[in-house]
Coordinates of C-alpha atoms and ligand atoms in Angstrom, one line a residue:
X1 CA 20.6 4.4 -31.1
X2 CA 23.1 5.7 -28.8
X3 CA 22.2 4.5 -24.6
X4 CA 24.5 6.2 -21.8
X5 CA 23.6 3.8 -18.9
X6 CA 24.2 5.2 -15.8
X7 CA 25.2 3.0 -12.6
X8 CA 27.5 0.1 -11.6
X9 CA 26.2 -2.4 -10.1
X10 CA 24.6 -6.4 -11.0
X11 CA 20.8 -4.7 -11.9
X12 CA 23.3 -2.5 -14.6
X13 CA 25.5 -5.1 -15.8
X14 CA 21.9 -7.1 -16.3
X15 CA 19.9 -3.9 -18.2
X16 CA 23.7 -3.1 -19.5
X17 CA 23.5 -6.9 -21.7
X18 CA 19.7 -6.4 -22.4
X19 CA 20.3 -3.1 -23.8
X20 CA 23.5 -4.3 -25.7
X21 CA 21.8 -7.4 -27.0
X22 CA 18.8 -5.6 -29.0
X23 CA 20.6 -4.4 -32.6
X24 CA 18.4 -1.1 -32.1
X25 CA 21.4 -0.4 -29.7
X26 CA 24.2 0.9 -32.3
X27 CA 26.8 2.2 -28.8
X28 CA 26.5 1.7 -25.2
X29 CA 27.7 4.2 -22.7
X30 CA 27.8 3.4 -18.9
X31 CA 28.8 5.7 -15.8
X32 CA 30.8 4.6 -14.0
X33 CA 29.8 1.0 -15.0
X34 CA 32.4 -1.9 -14.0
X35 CA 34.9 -4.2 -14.9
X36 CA 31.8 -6.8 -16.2
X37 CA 29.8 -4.4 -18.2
X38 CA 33.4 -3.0 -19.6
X39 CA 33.3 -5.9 -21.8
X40 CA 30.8 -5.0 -23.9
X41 CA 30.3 -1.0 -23.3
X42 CA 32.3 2.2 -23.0
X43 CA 32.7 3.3 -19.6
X44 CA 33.0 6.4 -18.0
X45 CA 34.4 7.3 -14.7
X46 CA 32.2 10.3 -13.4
X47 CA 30.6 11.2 -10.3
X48 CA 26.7 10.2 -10.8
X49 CA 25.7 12.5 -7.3
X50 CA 26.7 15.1 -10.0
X51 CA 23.4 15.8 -12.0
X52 CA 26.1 18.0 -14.3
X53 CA 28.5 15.3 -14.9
X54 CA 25.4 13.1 -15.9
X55 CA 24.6 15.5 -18.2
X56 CA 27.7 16.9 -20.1
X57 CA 28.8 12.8 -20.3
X58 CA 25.1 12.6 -22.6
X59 CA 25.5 15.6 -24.3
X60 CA 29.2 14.5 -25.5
X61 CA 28.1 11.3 -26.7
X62 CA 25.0 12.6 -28.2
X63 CA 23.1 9.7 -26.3
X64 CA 19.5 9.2 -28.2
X65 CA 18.6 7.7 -24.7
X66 CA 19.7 8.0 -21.2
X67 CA 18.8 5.1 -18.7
X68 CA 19.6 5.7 -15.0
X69 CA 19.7 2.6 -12.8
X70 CA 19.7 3.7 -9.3
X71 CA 17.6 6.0 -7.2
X72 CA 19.7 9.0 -5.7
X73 CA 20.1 10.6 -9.4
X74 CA 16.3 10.3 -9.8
X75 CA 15.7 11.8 -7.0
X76 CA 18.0 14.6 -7.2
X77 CA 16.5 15.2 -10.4
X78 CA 18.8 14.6 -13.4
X79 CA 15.7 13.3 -15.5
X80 CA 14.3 16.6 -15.7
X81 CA 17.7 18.4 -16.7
X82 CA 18.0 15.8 -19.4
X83 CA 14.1 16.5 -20.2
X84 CA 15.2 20.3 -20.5
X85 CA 17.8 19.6 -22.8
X86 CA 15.3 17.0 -25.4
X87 CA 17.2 14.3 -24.3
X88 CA 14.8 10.7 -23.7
X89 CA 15.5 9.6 -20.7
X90 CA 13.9 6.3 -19.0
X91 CA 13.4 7.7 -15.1
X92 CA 11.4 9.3 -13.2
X93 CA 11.4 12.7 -12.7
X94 CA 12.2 14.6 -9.7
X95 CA 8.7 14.9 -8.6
X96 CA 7.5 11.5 -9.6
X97 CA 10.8 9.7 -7.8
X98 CA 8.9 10.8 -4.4
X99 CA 7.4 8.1 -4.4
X100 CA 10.6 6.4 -3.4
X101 CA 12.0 9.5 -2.0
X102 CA 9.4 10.0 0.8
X103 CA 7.3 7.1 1.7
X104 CA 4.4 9.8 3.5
X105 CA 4.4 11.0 -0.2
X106 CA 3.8 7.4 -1.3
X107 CA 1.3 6.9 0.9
X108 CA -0.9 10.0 0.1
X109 CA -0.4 9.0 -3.6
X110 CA -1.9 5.4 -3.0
X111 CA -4.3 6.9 -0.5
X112 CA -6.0 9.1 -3.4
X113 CA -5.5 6.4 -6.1
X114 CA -7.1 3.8 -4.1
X115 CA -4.4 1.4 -3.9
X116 CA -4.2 -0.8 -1.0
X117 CA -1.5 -0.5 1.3
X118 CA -0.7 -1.1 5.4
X119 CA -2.4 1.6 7.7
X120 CA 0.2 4.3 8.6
X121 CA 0.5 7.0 10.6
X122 CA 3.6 9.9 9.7
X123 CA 4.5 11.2 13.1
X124 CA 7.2 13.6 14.2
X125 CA 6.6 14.2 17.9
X126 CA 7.4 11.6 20.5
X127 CA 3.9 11.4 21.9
X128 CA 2.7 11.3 18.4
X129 CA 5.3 7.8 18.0
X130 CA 4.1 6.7 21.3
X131 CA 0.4 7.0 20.3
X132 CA 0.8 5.1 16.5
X133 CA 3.2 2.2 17.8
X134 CA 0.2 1.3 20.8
X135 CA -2.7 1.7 18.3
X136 CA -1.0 -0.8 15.9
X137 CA 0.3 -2.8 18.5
X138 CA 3.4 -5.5 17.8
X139 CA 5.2 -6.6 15.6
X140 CA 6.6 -2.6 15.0
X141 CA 6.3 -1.5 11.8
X142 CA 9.0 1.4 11.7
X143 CA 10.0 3.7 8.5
X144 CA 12.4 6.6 7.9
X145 CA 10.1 8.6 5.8
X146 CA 13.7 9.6 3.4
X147 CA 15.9 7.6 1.6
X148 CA 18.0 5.7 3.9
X149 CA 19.6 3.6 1.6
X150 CA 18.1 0.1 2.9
X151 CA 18.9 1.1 6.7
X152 CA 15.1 2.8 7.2
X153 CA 12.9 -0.1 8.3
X154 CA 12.7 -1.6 11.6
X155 CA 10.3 -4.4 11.9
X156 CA 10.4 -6.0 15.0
X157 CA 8.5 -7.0 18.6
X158 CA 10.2 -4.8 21.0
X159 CA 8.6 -1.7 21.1
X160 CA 11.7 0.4 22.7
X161 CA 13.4 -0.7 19.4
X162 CA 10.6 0.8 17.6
X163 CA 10.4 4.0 19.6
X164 CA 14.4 4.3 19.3
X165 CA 14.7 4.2 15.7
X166 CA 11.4 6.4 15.3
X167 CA 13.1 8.9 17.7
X168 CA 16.3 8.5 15.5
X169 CA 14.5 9.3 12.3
X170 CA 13.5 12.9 11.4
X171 CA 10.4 12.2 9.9
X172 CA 8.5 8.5 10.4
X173 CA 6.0 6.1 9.0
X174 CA 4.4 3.9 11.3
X175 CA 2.3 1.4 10.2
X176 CA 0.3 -1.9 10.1
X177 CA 2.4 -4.8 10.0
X178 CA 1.4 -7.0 6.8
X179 CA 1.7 -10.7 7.1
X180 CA 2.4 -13.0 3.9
X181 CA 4.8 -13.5 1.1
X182 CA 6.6 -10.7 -0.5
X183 CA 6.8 -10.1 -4.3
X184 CA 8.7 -7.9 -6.5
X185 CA 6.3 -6.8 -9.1
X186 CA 7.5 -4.2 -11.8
X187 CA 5.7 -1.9 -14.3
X188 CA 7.1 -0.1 -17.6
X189 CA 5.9 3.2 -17.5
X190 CA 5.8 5.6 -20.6
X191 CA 3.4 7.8 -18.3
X192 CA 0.8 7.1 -19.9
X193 CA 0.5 3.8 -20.0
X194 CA 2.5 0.9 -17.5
X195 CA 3.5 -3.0 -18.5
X196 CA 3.3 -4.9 -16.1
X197 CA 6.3 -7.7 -16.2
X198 CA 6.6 -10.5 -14.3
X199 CA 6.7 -11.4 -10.4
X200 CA 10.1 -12.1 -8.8
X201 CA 11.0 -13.0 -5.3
X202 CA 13.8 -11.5 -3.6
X203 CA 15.5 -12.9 -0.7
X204 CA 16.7 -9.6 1.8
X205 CA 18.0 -11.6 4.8
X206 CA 21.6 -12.4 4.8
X207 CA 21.9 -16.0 6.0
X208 CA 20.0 -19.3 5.3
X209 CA 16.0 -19.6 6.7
X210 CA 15.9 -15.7 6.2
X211 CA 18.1 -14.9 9.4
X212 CA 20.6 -12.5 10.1
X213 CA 20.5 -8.6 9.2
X214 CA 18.3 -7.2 6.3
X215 CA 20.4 -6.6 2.7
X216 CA 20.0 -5.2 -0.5
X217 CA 19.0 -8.6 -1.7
X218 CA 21.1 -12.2 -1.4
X219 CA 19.3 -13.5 -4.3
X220 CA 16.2 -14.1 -6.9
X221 CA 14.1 -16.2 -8.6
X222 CA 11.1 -15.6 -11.3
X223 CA 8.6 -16.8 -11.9
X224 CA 6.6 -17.7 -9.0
X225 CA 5.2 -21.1 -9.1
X226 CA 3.3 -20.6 -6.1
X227 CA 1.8 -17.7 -6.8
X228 CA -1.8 -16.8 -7.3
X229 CA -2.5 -17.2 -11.4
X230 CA -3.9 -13.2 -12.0
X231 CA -0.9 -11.7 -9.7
X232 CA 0.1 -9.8 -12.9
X233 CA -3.7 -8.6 -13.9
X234 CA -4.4 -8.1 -10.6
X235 CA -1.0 -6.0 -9.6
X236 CA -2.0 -4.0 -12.7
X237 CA -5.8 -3.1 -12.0
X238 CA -5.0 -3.0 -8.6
X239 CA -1.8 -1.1 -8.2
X240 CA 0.2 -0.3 -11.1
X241 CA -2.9 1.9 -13.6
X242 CA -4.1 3.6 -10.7
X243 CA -0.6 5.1 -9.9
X244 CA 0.1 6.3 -13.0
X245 CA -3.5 7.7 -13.2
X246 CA -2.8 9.6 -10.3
X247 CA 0.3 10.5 -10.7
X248 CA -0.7 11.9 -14.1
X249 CA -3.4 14.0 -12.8
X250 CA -1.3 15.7 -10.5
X251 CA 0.7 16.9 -13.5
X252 CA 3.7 14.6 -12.6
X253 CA 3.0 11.7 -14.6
X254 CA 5.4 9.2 -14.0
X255 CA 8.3 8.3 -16.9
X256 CA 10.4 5.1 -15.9
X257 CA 10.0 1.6 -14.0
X258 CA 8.2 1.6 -11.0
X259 CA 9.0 -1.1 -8.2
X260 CA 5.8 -2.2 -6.5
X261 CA 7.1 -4.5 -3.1
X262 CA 4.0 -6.7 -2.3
X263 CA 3.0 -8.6 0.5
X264 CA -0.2 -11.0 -0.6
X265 CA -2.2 -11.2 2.8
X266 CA -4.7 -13.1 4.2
X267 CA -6.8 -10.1 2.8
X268 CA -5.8 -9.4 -0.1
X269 CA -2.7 -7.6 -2.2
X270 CA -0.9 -4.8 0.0
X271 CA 1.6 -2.0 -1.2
X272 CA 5.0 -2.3 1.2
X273 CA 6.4 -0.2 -0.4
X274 CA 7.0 1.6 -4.0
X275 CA 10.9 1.7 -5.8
X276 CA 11.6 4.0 -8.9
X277 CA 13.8 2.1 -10.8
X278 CA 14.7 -1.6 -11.4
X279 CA 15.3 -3.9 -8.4
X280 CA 18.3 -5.9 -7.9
X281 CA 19.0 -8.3 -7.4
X282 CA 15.2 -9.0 -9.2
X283 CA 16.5 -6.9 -12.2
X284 CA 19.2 -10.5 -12.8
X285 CA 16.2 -12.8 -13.1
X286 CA 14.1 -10.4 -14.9
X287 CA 16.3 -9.1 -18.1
X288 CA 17.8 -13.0 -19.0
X289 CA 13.8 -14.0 -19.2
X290 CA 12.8 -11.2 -20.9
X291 CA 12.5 -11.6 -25.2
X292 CA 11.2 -8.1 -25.8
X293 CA 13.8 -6.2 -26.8
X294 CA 15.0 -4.2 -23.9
X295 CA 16.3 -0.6 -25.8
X296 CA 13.6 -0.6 -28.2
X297 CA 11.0 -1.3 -25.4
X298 CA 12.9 1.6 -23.1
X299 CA 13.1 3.7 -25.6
X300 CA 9.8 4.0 -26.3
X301 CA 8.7 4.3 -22.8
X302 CA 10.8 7.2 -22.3
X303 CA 8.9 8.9 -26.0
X304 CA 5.4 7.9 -24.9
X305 CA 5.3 5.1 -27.1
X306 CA 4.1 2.5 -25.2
X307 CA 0.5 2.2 -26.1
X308 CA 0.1 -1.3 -28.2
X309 CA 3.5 -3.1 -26.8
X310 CA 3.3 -6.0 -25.1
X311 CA 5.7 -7.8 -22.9
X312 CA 7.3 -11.8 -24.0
X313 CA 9.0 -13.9 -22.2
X314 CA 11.0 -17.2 -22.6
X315 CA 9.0 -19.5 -20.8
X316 CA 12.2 -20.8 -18.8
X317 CA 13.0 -19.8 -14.9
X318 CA 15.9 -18.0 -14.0
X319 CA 17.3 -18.1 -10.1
X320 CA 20.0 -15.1 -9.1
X321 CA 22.2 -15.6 -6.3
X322 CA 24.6 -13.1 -4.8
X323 CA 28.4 -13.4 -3.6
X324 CA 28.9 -10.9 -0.6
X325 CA 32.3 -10.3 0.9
X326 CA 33.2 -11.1 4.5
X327 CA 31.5 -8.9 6.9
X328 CA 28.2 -7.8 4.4
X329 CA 26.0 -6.2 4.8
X330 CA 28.0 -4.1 8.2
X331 CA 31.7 -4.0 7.9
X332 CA 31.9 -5.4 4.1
X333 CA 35.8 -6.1 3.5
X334 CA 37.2 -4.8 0.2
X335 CA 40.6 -5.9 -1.8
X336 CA 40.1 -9.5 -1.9
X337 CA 41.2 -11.8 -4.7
X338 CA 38.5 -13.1 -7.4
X339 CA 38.9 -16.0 -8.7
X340 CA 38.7 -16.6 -12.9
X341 CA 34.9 -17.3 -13.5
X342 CA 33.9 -20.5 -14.8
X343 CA 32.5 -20.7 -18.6
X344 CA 28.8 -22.8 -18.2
X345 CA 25.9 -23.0 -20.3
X346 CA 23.0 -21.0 -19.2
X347 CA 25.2 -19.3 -16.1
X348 CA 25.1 -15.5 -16.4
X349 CA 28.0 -13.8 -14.4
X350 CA 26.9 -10.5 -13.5
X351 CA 29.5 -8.0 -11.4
X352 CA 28.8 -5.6 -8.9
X353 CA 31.4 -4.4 -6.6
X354 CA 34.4 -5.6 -8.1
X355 CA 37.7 -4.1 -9.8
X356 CA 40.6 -4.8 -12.2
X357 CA 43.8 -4.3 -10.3
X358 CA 46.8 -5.4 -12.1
X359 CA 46.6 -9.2 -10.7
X360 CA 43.0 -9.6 -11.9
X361 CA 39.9 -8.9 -10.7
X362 CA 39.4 -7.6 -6.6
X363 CA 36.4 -7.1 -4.5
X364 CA 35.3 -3.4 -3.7
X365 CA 31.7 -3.7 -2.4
X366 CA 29.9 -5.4 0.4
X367 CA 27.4 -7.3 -2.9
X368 CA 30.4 -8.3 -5.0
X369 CA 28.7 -10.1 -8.2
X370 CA 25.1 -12.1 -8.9
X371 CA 25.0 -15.6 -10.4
X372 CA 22.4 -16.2 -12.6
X373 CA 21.0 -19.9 -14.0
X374 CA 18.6 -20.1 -16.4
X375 CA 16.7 -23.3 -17.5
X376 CA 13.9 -25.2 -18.1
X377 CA 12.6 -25.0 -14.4
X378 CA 13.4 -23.6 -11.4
X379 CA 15.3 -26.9 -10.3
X380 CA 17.3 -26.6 -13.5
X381 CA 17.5 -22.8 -13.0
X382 CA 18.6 -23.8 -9.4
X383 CA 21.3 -25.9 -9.9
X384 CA 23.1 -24.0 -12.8
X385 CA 23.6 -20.9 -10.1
X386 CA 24.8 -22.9 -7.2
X387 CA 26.9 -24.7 -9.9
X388 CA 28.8 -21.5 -11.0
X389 CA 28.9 -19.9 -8.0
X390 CA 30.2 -22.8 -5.9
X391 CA 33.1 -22.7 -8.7
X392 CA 34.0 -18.7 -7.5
X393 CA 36.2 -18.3 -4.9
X394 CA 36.7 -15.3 -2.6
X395 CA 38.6 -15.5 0.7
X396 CA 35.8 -15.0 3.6
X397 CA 32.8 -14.7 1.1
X398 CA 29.7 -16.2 1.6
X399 CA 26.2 -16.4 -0.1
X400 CA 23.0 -18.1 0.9
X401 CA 22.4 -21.7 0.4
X402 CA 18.7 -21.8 -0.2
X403 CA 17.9 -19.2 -2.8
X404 CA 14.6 -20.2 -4.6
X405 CA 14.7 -23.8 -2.6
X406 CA 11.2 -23.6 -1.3
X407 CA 9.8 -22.6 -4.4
X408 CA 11.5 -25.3 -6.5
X409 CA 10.5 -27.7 -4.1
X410 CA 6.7 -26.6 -4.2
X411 CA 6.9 -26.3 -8.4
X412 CA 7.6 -30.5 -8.6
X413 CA 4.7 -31.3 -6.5
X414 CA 2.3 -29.0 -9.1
Ligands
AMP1 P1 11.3 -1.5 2.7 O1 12.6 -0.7 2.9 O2 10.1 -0.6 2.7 O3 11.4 -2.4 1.5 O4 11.2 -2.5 3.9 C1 12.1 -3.5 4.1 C2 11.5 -4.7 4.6 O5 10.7 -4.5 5.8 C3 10.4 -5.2 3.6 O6 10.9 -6.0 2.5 C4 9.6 -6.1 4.5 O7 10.1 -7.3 4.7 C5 9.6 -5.3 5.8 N1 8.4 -4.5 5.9 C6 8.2 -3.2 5.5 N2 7.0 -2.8 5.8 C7 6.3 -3.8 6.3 C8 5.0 -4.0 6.8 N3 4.1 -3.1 6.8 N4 4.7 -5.2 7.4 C9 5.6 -6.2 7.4 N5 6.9 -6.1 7.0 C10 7.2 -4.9 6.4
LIG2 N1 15.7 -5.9 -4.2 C1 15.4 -4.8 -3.4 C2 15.7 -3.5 -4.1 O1 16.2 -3.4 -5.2 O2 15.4 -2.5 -3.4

C-alpha cells in the first residue's frame, strides 16, 4: 500500500514510523514532512493550505491511502476532494471537522447526542457576553468559537480579561468552568464504528508546576495509573458512540480520529473540548505503545472496515517530553544549532520544527522535537526521556522538568 502522509511535525514523524513499521505499508509519502521523518519516507515540499497541491501530490504517487495530520486541511476540506476522486483517506470531512472547526457546532452536536459537556452560552453581542460571564460567575471560561490555532481560550478570574477577549473574538463560547484532571482520550473512527485507544495526559503549560503561558503541549505520558479503571468503556458509551451516532444521522458521518479533551469532575466525565485529528504531543506516547498495526488499522477505517478490530497494546508506559526554543510559545527564535542526538535504548527521537542546513541540523519552530522513553513503568519510561533529552543541546532551549512526575510518583505507591 502506497500512504502520502501529510504534515510536519512530532504527531507525523510518530504516525510517519507507525505507518512505516507495518509491512502492509510498501512506500511512504509525506508533505512537507521533515528532516526526521526523511529518513525513512519521501518527502514532498508543497503547500498543505493548498487543497490542490494535496491532491495532485496523491494522484501522482497513486497513494492507496491519504492520512492528514493536522486540522486546517480538514477543515478546508481536502478529505472530500480526495473522496471525489476514490481516493481512501483517514480524516474527516469538511462537514464532520466542525466539530473542531466551530466549537457552537460542537456543542449542539453533543447537546443532541447526549454527551456531557460544560454549560455554554454562544454570544455575539456585548450585553449578551456581559449576561453569560455573570450567570456563570468566575473563573471565566472564554472560547473563540473558530480555529484559533491554540490562542482561543481564556480561562481566568478577572472578568475584564474575559469580557476583553470575548469582545476580541467574532463569535464566542462562554461556559461553565470544569474542575478536575484533564485527559486526552482518542477514538478510531471508520464512521460507523469508533475504537477507543488509550488515555494520555498532556501537559499545555510551558514551565514546571503548570505555570507560564498555555502551549501546544510540553509533554505526555500514557497510560494513566491514576485514572479511574472503565475511563476507556466509559469514554466510549459515554462520548465517543454517541458522536459518531449523531454525526451519522445527520448524513455527515465522521471518517478519521476524533480527539475527545476530558476533564473527570467531581460529577462525572465532561467534554472540554473535541480535536479531529491526532494530538500531539499525545500522538508520541500513543503510536510507540500501540501493537496494532497502524496502516492496516488506518486503512481500514478510512474503507469502513472497522467492524471486528480491536485495539493491542504493549503493556509498557511511554512519557514524551518536548524541546522548545528560546522565547516558545510568543517570540520562538529560529536558526539555532542542534546538537547530534544521542543513540539509547527505548529513546524515540521525534522532530518537529527543525532543518538540515549545511552544518547539520537547525531549529525552525517554537516546538522543536519530542523525546520519547518507553519502558516497563512510567519511572523507567521517565527516566529514559529526561535521559536523552538532557543529552540534546540547543542554545536558550528549555523543556519542563516534571513531565509525568506526579503520576510516576502516585504508580509506586499502587
Ligand atoms: P481548548 O483550546 O478548548 O483545549 O482549551 C484550552 C485549555 O483551556 C484546556 O486544555 C483547559 O485546560 C482549559 N479549558 C477549556 N475549557 C475549560 C472549561 N470549561 N473549564 C476549565 N478549563 C477549561
Ligand atoms: N495536545 C493538544 C493538541 O494536540 O491539541
Amino acid at each position: 500500500m502506497k500512504i502520502l502522509l501529510v504534515g510536519s511535525g512530532g504527531r507525523e514523524h510518530a504516525l510517519g514510523l507507525g505507518l512505516h513499521q507495518d509491512p502492509a505499508c510498501t512506500s511512504l509519502h509525506v508533505a512537507p514532512g521533515n528532516p526526521g521523518i526523511a529518513e525513512f519516507a519521501q518527502c514532498h515540499a508543497i503547500d498543505i493550505t493548498s487543497n490542490a497541491q494535496i491532491v495532485a501530490l496523491a494522484q501522482e504517487i497513486a497513494a492507496d491511502l491519504v492520512v492528514i495530520g493536522p486540522e486546517l486541511p480538514l477543515v478546508n476540506g481536502v478529505a472530500d476532494d480526495l473522496r471525489r476522486l476514490k481516493i481512501a483517506v483517514f480524516g474527516p470531512s469538511k462537514a464532520a471537522a466542525q466539530l473542531e472547526g466551530s466549537k457552537t457546532f460542537a456543542k449542539e452536536v453533543m447537546s443532541d447526542a447526549g454527551v456531557p459537556t460544560a454549560h455554554s452560552f454562544t454570544c455575539e453581542s456585548k450585553g449578551e457576553i456581559e449576561r453569560a460571564l455573570d450567570s456563570f460567575g468566575a473563573p471565566y471560561v472564554v472560547k473563540d468559537d473558530g480555529l484559533a490555532g491554540g490562542k482561543g481560550v481564556v480561562v481566568t478570574h478577572n472578568r475584564q480579561e474575559a469580557l476583553d477577549h470575548a469582545l476580541a473574538c467574532k463569535r464566542v463560547v462562554i461556559e461553565e468552568y470544569l474542575n478536575g484532571p484533564e485527559v486526552s482520550l482518542f477514538g478510531i473512527s471508520d464512521g460507523v464504528s469508533i475504537l477507543a485507544m488509550q488515555p494520555a495526559q498532556d501537559f499545555k503549560r510551558a514551565h514546571d508546576n503548570d505555570q507560564g503561558p498555555n502551549t501546544g503541549g510540553m509533554g505526555a505520558y500514557s497510560p494513566l495509573p491514576w485514572a479511574p479503571s472503565d475511563i476507556i468503556d466509559d469514554t466510549y458509551k459515554q462520548v465517543l458512540a454517541p458522536m459518531i451516532a449523531e454525526m451519522s444521522a445527520r448524513g455527515t458521518p465522521f471518517v478519521g480520529l476524533l480527539y475527545a479533551g476530558l476533564a473527570l469532575t467531581d460529577h462525572g466525565t465532561r467534554v472540554i473540548e473535541f480535536n479531529v485529528r491526532f494530538g500531539d504531543p499525545e500522538t508520541q506516547v500513543l503510536i510507540p505503545l500501540l501493537k496494532t498495526p497502524l496502516a492496516t488499522l488506518l486503512y481500514k477505517a478510512a474503507t469502513a472496515g472497522l467492524a471486528d478490530t480491536v485495539l493491542e497494546w504493549r503493556d509498557e508506559s511511554a512519557v514524551t517530553v518536548v524541546l522548545a526554543a528560546e522565547g516558545y510559545p510568543s517570540a520562538p527564535q529560529s536558526g539555532g544549532c542542534i546538537s547530534a542526538f544521542p543513540s539509547i535504548e527505548h529513546v524515540q527521537i521525534f522532530q518537529a520544527g527543525t532543518s538540515q542546513n549545511g552544518q547539520g541540523l537547525v531549529a525552525t519552530g517554537g516546538r522543536v522535537l519530542t523525546v520519547t522513553g518507553v519502558g516497563g513503568d512510567l519511572t523507567e519510561a521517565r527516566d529514559r526521556a529526561y535521559r536523552g533529552i538532557s543529552q540534546i543541546s540547543l542554545p536558550g532551549s528549555f523543556y519542563r522538568s516534571d513531565i509525568a512526575l506526579n503520576a510516576s510518583v502516585a504508580e509506586k505507591g499502587n
